Coordinates of N, CA and C in Angstrom, one line a residue:
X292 N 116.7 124.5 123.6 CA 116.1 125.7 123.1 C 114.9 126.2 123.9
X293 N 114.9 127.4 123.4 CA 113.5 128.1 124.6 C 112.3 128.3 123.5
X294 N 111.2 127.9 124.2 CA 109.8 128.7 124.0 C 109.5 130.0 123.9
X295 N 109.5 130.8 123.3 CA 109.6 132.1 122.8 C 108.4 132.9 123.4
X296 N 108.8 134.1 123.9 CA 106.9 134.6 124.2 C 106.6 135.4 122.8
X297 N 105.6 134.9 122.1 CA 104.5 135.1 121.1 C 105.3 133.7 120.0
X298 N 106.1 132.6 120.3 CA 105.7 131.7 119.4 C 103.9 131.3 118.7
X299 N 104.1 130.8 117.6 CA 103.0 130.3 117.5 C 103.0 128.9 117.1
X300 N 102.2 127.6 117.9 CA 102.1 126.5 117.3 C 100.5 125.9 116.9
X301 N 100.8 125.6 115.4 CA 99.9 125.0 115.0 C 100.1 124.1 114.0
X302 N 98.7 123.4 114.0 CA 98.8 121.9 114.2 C 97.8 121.3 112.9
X303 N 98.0 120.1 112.6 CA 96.8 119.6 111.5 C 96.0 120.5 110.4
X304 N 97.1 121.0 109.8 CA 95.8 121.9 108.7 C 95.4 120.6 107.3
X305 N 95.9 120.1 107.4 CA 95.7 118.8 106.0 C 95.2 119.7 105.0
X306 N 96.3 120.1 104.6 CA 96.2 120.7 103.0 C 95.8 120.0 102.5
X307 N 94.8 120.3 101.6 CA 94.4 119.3 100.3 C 94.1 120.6 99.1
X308 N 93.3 119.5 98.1 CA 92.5 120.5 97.0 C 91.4 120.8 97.4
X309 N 91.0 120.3 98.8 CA 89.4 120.7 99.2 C 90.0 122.2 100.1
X310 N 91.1 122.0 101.1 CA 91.3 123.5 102.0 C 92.5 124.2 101.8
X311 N 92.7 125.3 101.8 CA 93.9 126.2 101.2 C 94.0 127.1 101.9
X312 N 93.4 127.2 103.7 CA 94.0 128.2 104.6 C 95.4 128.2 105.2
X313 N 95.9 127.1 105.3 CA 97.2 126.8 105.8 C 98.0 127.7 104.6
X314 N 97.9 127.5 103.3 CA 98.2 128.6 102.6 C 98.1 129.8 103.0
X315 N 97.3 130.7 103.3 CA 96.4 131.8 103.6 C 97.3 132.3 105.1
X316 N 97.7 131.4 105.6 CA 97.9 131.6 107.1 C 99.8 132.0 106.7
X317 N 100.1 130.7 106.0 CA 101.8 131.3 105.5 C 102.0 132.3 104.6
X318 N 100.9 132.7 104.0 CA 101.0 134.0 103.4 C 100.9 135.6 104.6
X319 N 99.8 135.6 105.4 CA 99.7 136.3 106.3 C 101.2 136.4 106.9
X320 N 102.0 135.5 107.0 CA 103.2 135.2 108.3 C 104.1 135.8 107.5
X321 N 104.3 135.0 106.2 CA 105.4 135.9 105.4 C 105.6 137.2 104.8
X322 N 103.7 138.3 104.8 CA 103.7 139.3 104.6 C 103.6 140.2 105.9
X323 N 103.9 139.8 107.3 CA 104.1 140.1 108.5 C 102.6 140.7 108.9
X324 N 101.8 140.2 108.0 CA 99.9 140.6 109.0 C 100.1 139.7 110.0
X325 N 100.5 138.6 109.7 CA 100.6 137.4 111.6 C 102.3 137.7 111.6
X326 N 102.8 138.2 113.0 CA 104.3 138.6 113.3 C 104.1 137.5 114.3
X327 N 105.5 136.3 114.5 CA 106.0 135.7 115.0 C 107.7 135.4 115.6
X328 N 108.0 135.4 116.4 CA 109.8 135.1 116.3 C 109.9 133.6 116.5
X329 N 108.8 132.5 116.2 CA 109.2 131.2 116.4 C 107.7 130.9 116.1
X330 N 108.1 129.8 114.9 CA 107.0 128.9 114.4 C 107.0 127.5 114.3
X331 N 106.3 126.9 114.9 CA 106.0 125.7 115.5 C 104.5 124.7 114.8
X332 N 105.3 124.1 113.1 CA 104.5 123.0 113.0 C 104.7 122.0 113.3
X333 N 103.3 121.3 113.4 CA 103.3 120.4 115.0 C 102.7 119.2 114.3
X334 N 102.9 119.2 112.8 CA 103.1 117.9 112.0 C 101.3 117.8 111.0
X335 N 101.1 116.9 110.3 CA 99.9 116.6 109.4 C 99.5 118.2 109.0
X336 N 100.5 118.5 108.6 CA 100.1 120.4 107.3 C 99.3 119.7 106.9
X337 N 99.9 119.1 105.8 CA 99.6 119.0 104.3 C 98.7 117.5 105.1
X338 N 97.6 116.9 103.7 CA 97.3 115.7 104.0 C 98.6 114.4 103.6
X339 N 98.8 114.6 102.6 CA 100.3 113.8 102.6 C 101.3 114.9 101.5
X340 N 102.2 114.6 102.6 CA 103.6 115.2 101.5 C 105.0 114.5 102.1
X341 N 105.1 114.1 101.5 CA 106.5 113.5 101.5 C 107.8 114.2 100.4
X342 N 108.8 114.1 101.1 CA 110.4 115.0 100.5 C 110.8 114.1 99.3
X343 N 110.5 112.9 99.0 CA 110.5 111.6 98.2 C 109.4 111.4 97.1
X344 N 108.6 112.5 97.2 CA 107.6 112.3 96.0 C 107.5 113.8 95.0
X345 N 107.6 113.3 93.9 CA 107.6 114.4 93.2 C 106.0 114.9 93.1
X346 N 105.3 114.2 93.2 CA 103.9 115.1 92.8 C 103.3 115.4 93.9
X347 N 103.7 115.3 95.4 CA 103.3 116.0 96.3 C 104.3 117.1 96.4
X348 N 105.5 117.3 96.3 CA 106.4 118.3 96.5 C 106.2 119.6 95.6
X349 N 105.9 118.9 94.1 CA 105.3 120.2 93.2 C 103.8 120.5 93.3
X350 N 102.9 119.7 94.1 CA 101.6 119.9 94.1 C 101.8 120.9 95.3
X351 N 102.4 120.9 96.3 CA 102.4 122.0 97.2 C 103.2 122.9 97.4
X352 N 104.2 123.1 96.1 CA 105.3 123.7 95.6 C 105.5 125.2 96.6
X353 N 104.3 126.0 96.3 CA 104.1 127.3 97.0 C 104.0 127.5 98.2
X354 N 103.3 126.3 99.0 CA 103.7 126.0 100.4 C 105.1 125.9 100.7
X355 N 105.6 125.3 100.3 CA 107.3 124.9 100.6 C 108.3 125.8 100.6
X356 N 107.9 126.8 99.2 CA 108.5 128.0 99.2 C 108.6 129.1 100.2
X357 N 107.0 129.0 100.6 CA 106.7 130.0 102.1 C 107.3 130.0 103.3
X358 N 107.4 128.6 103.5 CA 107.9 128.2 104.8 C 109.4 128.6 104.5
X359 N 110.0 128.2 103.4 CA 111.3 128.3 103.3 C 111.5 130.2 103.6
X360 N 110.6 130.8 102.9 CA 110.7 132.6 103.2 C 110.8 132.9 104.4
X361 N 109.6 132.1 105.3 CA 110.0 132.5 106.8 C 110.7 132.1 107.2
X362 N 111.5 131.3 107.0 CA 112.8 130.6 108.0 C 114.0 131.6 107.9
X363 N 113.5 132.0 106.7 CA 114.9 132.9 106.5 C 115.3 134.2 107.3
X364 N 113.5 134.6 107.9 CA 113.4 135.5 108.6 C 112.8 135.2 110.1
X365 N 112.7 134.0 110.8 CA 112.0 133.3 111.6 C 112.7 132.1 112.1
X366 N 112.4 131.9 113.3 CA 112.7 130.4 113.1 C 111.8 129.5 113.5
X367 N 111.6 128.4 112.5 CA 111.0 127.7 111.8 C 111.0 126.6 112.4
X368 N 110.4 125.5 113.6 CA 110.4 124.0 113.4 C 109.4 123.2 113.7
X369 N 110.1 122.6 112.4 CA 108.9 121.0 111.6 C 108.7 120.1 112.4
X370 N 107.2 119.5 113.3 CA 107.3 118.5 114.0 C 106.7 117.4 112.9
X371 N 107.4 116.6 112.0 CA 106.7 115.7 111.5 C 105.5 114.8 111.9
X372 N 104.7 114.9 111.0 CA 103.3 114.0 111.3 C 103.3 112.6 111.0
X373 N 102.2 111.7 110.9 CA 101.8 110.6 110.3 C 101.4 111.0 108.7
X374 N 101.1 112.2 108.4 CA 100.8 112.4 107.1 C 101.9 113.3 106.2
X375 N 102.8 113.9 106.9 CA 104.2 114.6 106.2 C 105.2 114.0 106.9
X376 N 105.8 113.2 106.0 CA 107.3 113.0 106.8 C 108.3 113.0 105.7
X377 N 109.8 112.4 106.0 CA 110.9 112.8 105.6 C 110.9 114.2 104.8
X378 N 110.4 114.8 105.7 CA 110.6 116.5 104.8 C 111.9 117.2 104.4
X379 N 113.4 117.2 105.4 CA 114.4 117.7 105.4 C 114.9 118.2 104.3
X380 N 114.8 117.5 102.9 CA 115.3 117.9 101.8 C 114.3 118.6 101.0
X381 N 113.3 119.1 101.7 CA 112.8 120.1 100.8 C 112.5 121.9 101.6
X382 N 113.5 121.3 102.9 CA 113.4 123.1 103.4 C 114.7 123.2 104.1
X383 N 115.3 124.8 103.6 CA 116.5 124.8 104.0 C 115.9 125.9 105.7
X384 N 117.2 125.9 106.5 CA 117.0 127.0 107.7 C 115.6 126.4 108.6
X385 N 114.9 125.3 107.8 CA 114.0 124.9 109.1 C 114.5 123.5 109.6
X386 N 114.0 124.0 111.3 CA 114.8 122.5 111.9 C 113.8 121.7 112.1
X387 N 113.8 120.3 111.4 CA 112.8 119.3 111.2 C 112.9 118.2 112.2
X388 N 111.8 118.1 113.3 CA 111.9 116.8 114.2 C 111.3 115.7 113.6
X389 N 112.3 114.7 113.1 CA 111.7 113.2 112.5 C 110.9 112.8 113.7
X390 N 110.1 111.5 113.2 CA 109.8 110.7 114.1 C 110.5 109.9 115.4
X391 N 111.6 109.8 114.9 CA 113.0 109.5 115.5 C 113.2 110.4 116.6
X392 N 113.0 111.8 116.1 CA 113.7 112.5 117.4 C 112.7 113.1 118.0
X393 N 111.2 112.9 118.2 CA 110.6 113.4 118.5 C 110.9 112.3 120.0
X394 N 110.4 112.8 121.4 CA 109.9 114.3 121.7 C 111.3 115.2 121.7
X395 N 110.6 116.1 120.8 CA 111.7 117.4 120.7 C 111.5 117.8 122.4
X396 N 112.8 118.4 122.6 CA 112.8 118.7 123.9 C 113.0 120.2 124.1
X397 N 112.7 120.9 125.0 CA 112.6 122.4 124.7 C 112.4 123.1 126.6
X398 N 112.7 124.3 126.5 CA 112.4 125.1 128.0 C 111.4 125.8 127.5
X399 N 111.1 126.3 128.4 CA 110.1 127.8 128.9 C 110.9 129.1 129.4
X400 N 110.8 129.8 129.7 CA 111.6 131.0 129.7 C 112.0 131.2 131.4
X401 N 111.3 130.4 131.8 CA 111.7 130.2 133.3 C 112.1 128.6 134.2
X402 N 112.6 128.4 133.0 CA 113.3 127.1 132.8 C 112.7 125.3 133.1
X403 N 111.2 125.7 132.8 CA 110.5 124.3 132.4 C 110.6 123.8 131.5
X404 N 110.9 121.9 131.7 CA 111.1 121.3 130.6 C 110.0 121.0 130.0
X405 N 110.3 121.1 128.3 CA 109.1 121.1 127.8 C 109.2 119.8 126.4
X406 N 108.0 119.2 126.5 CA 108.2 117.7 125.2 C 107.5 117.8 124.0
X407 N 107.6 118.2 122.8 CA 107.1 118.7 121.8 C 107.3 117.1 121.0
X408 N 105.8 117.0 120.6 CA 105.8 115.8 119.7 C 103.8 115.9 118.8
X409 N 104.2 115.2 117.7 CA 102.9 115.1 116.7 C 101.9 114.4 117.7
X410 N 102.3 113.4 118.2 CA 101.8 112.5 119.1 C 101.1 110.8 118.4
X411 N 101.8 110.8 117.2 CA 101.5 109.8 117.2 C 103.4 108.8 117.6
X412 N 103.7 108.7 118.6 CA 104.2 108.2 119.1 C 104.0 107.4 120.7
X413 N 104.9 106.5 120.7 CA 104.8 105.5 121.8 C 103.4 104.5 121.4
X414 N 103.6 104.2 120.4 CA 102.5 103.6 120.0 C 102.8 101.7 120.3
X415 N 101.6 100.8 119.9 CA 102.1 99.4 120.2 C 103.0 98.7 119.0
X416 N 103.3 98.1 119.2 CA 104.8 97.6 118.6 C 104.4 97.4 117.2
X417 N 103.2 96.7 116.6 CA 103.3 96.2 115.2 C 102.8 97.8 114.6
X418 N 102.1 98.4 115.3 CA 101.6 100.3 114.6 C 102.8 101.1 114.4
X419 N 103.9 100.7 115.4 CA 104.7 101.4 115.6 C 105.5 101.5 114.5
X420 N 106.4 100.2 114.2 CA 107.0 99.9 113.1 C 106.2 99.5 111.9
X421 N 105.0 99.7 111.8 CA 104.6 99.5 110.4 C 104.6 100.8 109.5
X422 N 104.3 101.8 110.7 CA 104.1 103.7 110.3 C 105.6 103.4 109.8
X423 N 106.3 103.7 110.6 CA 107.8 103.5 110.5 C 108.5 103.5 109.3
X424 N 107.8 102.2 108.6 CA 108.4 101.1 107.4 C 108.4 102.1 106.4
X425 N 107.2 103.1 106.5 CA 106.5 103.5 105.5 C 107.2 105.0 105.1
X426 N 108.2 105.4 106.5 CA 108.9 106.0 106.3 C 110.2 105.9 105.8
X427 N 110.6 104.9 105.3 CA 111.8 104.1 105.1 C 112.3 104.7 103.6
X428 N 113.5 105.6 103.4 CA 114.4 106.2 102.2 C 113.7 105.2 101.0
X429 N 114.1 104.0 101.0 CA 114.2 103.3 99.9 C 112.7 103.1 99.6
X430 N 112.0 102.7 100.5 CA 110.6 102.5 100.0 C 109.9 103.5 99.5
X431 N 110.4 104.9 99.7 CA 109.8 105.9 99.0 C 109.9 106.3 97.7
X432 N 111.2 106.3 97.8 CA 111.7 106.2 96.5 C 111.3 105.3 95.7
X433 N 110.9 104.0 96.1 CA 110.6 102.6 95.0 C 109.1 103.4 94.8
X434 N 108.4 103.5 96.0 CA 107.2 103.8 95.2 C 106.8 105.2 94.5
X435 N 108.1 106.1 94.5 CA 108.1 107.5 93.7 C 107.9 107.1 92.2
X436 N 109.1 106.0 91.8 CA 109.1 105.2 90.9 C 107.9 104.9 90.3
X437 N 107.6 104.1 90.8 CA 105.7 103.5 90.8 C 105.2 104.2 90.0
X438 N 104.9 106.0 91.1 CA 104.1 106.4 90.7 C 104.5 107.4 89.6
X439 N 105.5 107.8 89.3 CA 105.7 108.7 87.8 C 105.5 107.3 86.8
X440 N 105.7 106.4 86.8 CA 105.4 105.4 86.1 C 103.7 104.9 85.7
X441 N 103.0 105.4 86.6 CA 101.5 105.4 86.7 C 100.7 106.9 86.3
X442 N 101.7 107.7 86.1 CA 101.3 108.8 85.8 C 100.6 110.0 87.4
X443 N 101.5 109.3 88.0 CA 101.1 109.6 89.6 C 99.7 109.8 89.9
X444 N 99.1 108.4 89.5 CA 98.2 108.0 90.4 C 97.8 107.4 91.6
X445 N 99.1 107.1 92.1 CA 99.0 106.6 93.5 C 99.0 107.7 94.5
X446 N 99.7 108.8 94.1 CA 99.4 110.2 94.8 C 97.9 111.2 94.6
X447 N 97.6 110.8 93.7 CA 96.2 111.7 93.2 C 95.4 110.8 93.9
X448 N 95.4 109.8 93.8 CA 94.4 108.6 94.5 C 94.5 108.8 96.3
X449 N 95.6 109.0 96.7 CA 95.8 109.3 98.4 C 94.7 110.6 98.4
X450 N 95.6 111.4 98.0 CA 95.1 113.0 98.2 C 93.4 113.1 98.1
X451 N 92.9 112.4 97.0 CA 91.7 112.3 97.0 C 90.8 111.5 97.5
X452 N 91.0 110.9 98.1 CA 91.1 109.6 99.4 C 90.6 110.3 100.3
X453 N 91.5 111.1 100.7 CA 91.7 111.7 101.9 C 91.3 113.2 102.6
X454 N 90.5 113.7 101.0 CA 89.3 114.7 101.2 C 87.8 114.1 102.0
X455 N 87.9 113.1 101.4 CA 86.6 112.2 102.0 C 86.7 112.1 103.7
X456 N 88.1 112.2 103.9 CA 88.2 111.4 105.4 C 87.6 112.9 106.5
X457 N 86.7 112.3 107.2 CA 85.9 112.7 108.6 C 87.7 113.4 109.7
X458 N 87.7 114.2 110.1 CA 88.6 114.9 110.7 C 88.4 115.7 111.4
X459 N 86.9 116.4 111.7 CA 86.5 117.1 112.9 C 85.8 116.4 113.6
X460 N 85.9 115.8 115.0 CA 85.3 114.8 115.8 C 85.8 115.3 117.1
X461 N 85.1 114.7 118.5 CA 85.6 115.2 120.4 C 85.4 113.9 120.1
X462 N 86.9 113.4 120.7 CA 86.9 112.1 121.5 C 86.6 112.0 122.7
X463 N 85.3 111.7 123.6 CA 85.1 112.0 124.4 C 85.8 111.1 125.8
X464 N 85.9 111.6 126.6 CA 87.2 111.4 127.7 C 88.6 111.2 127.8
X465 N 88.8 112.4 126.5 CA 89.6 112.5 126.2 C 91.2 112.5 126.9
X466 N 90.9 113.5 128.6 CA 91.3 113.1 129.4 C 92.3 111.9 130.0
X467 N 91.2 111.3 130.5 CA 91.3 109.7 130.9 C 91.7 108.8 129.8
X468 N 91.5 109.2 128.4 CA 92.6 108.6 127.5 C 94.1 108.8 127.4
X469 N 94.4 110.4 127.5 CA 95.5 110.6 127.1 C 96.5 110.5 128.5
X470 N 95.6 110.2 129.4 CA 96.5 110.5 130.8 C 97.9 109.2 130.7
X471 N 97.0 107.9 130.4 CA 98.2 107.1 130.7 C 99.5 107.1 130.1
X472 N 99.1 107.6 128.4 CA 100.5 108.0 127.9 C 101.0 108.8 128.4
X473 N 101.0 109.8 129.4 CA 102.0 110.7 130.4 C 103.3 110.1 131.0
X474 N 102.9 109.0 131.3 CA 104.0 108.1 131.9 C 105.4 108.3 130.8
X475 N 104.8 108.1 129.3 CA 106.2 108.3 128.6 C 107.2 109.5 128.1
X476 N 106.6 110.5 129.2 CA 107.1 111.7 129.1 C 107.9 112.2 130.4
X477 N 108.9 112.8 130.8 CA 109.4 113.3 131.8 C 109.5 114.4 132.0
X478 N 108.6 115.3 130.9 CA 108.8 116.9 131.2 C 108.2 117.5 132.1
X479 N 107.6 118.7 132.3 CA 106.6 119.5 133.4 C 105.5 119.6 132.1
X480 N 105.9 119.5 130.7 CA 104.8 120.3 130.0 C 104.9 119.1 128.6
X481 N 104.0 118.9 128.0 CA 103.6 118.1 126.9 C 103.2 118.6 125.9
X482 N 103.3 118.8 124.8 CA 102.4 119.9 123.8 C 102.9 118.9 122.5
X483 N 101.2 118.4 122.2 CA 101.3 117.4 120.9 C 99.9 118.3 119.7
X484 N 99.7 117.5 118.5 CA 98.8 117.7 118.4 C 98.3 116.6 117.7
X485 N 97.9 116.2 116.4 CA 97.7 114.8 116.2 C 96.3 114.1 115.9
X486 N 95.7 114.8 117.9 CA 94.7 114.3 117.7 C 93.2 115.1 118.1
X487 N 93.3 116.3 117.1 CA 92.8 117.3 116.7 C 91.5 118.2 118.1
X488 N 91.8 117.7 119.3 CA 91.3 118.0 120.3 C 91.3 119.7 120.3
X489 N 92.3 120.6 120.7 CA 92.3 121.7 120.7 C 92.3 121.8 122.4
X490 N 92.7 121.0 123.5 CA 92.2 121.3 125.1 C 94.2 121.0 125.6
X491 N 93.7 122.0 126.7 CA 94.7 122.1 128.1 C 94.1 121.6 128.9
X492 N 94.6 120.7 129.8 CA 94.5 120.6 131.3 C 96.0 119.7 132.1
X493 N 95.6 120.1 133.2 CA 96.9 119.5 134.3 C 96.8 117.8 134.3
X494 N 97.6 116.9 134.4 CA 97.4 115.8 134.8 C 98.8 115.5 135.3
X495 N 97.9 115.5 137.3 CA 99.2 114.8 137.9 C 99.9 115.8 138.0
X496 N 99.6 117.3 137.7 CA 100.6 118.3 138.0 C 101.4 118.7 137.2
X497 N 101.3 118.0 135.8 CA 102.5 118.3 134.9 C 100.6 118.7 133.8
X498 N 101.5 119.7 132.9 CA 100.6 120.7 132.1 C 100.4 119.5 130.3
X499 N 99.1 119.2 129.9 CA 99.2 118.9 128.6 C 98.4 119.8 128.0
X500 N 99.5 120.2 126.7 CA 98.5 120.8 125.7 C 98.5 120.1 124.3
X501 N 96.9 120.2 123.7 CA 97.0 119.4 122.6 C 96.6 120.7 121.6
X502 N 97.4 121.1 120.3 CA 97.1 122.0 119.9 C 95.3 121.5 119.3
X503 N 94.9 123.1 118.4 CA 93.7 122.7 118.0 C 94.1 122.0 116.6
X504 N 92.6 121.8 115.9 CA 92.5 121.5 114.2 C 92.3 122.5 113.6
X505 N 93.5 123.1 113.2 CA 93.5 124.4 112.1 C 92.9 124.1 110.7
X506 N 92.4 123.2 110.5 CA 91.9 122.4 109.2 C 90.2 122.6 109.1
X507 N 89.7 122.6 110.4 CA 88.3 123.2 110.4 C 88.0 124.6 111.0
X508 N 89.0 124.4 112.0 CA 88.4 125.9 112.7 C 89.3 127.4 112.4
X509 N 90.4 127.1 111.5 CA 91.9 127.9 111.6 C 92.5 128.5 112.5
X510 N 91.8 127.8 113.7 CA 93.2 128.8 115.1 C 94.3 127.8 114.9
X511 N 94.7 128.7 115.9 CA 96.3 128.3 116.2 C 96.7 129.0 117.8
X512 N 97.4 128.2 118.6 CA 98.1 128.6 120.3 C 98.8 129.8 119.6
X513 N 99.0 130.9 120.7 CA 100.3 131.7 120.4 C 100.3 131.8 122.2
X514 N 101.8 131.7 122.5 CA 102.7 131.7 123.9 C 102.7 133.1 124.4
X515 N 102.3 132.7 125.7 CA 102.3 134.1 126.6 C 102.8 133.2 128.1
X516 N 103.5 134.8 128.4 CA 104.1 134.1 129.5 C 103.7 135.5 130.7
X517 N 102.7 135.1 131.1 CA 102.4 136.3 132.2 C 102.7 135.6 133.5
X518 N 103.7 136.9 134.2 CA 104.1 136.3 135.5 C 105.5 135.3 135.4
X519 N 106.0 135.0 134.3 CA 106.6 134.3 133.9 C 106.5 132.9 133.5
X520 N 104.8 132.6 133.6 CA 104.7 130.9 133.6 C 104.0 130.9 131.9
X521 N 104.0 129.7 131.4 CA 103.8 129.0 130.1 C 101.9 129.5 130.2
X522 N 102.0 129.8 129.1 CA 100.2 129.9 128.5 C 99.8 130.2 127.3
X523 N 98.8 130.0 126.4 CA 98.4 129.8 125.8 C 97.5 130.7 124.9
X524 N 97.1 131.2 124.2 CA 96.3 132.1 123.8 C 95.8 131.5 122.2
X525 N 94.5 131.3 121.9 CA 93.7 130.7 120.8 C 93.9 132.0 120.0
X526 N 94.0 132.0 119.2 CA 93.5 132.6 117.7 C 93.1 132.2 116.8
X527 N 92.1 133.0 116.0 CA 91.5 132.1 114.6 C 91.9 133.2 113.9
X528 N 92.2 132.7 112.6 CA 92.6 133.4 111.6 C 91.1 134.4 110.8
X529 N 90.5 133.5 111.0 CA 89.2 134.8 111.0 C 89.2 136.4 111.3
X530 N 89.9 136.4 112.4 CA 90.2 137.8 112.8 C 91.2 138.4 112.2
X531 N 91.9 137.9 111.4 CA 92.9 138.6 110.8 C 92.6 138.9 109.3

């Protein structure tokens, strides 16, 4: 599939009961104030939601609805996070990349390959498979169980957990950190987000972009292709 010129991808808004722009922003999109022909979540929306839990799925009920509005008129794809996964059965017309199939793979309009992933992947073997586990049908389900049985407090207790958690931070050399994971990629172009950086640069010749944290600052990339080549344009929803 191709990279669209004026897709938009963005990344990390961690809905909770503390922020409700990711709201704000699918409202804009579905009342056509933000116009897009291709939308690109790039995983961790919400702080946790899972397609297996009933009190995240009705806690963010209006979200799920939105997304479902624009797919119908858009198209729509889910890069799942470390904090939203098994989503599939709660949106119809949008195409959801598991963890599994990430790196989604994709062109540019002048035929660059392009690797779309949350970026918490290629990770070391016991992180790998323990995230993993946690993604597992059955274990969701056992603990959905759990928690309507607890009065879903194991979901109220995450969510609110996880207002506390620190999320705007520069990893500094950031760079020279993310270079060596390059190697596990074969495309010309990288675009993760994850890990709430918001920077472009070349390494090695091949293009990485990490989207920004829509969660503090509310931009978001929209795709321009002048001259024919891949680029990038910030927006904050402030201006809208």
């Amino acid at each position: 599939m191709q990279i669209l010129p004026g897709a938009i991808f963005i990344s990390d808004a961690h809905e909770n009961t503390n922020r409700a722009d990711f709201l704000n922003f699918l409202k804009a999109v579905n009342s056509g104030l933000i116009q897009t022909p291709q939308l690109f979540l790039m995983g961790d929306m919400f702080d946790f939601l899972t397609g297996y839990g009933k009190y995240t799925s009705e806690f963010f009920a209006e979200h799920i609805e939105l997304i479902n509005q624009i797919a119908n008129k858009t198209q729509v794809i889910y890069v799942e996070g470390n904090h939203d996964f098994r989503l599939k059965n709660l949106f119809t017309n949008v195409l959801v990349f598991e963890i599994q199939k990430q790196p989604a793979l994709f062109q540019t309009i002048n035929g660059e390959s392009v690797s779309i992933a949350h970026g918490d992947i290629f990770l070391p073997f016991i992180s790998k498979y323990a995230l993993r586990f946690l993604r597992v049908k059955f274990f969701l389900k056992f603990m959905n169980f759990i928690d309507i049985l607890l009065n879903f407090k194991i979901s109220k207790g995450i969510l609110s957990f996880l207002t506390r958690k620190k999320i705007d931070y520069k990893i500094p050399e950031f760079k020279d950190k993310i270079s060596p994971k390059m190697r596990h990629y074969s495309t010309d172009i990288v675009i993760e987000g994850h890990y709430h950086q918001g920077v472009i640069f070349d390494i090695e010749n091949r293009l990485y972009v990490n989207i920004p944290l829509f969660a503090c600052d509310q931009s978001f990339f929209v795709v321009k292709y002048p001259n024919q080549k891949l680029q990038f344009e910030q927006i904050h929803m402030k201006g809208h």
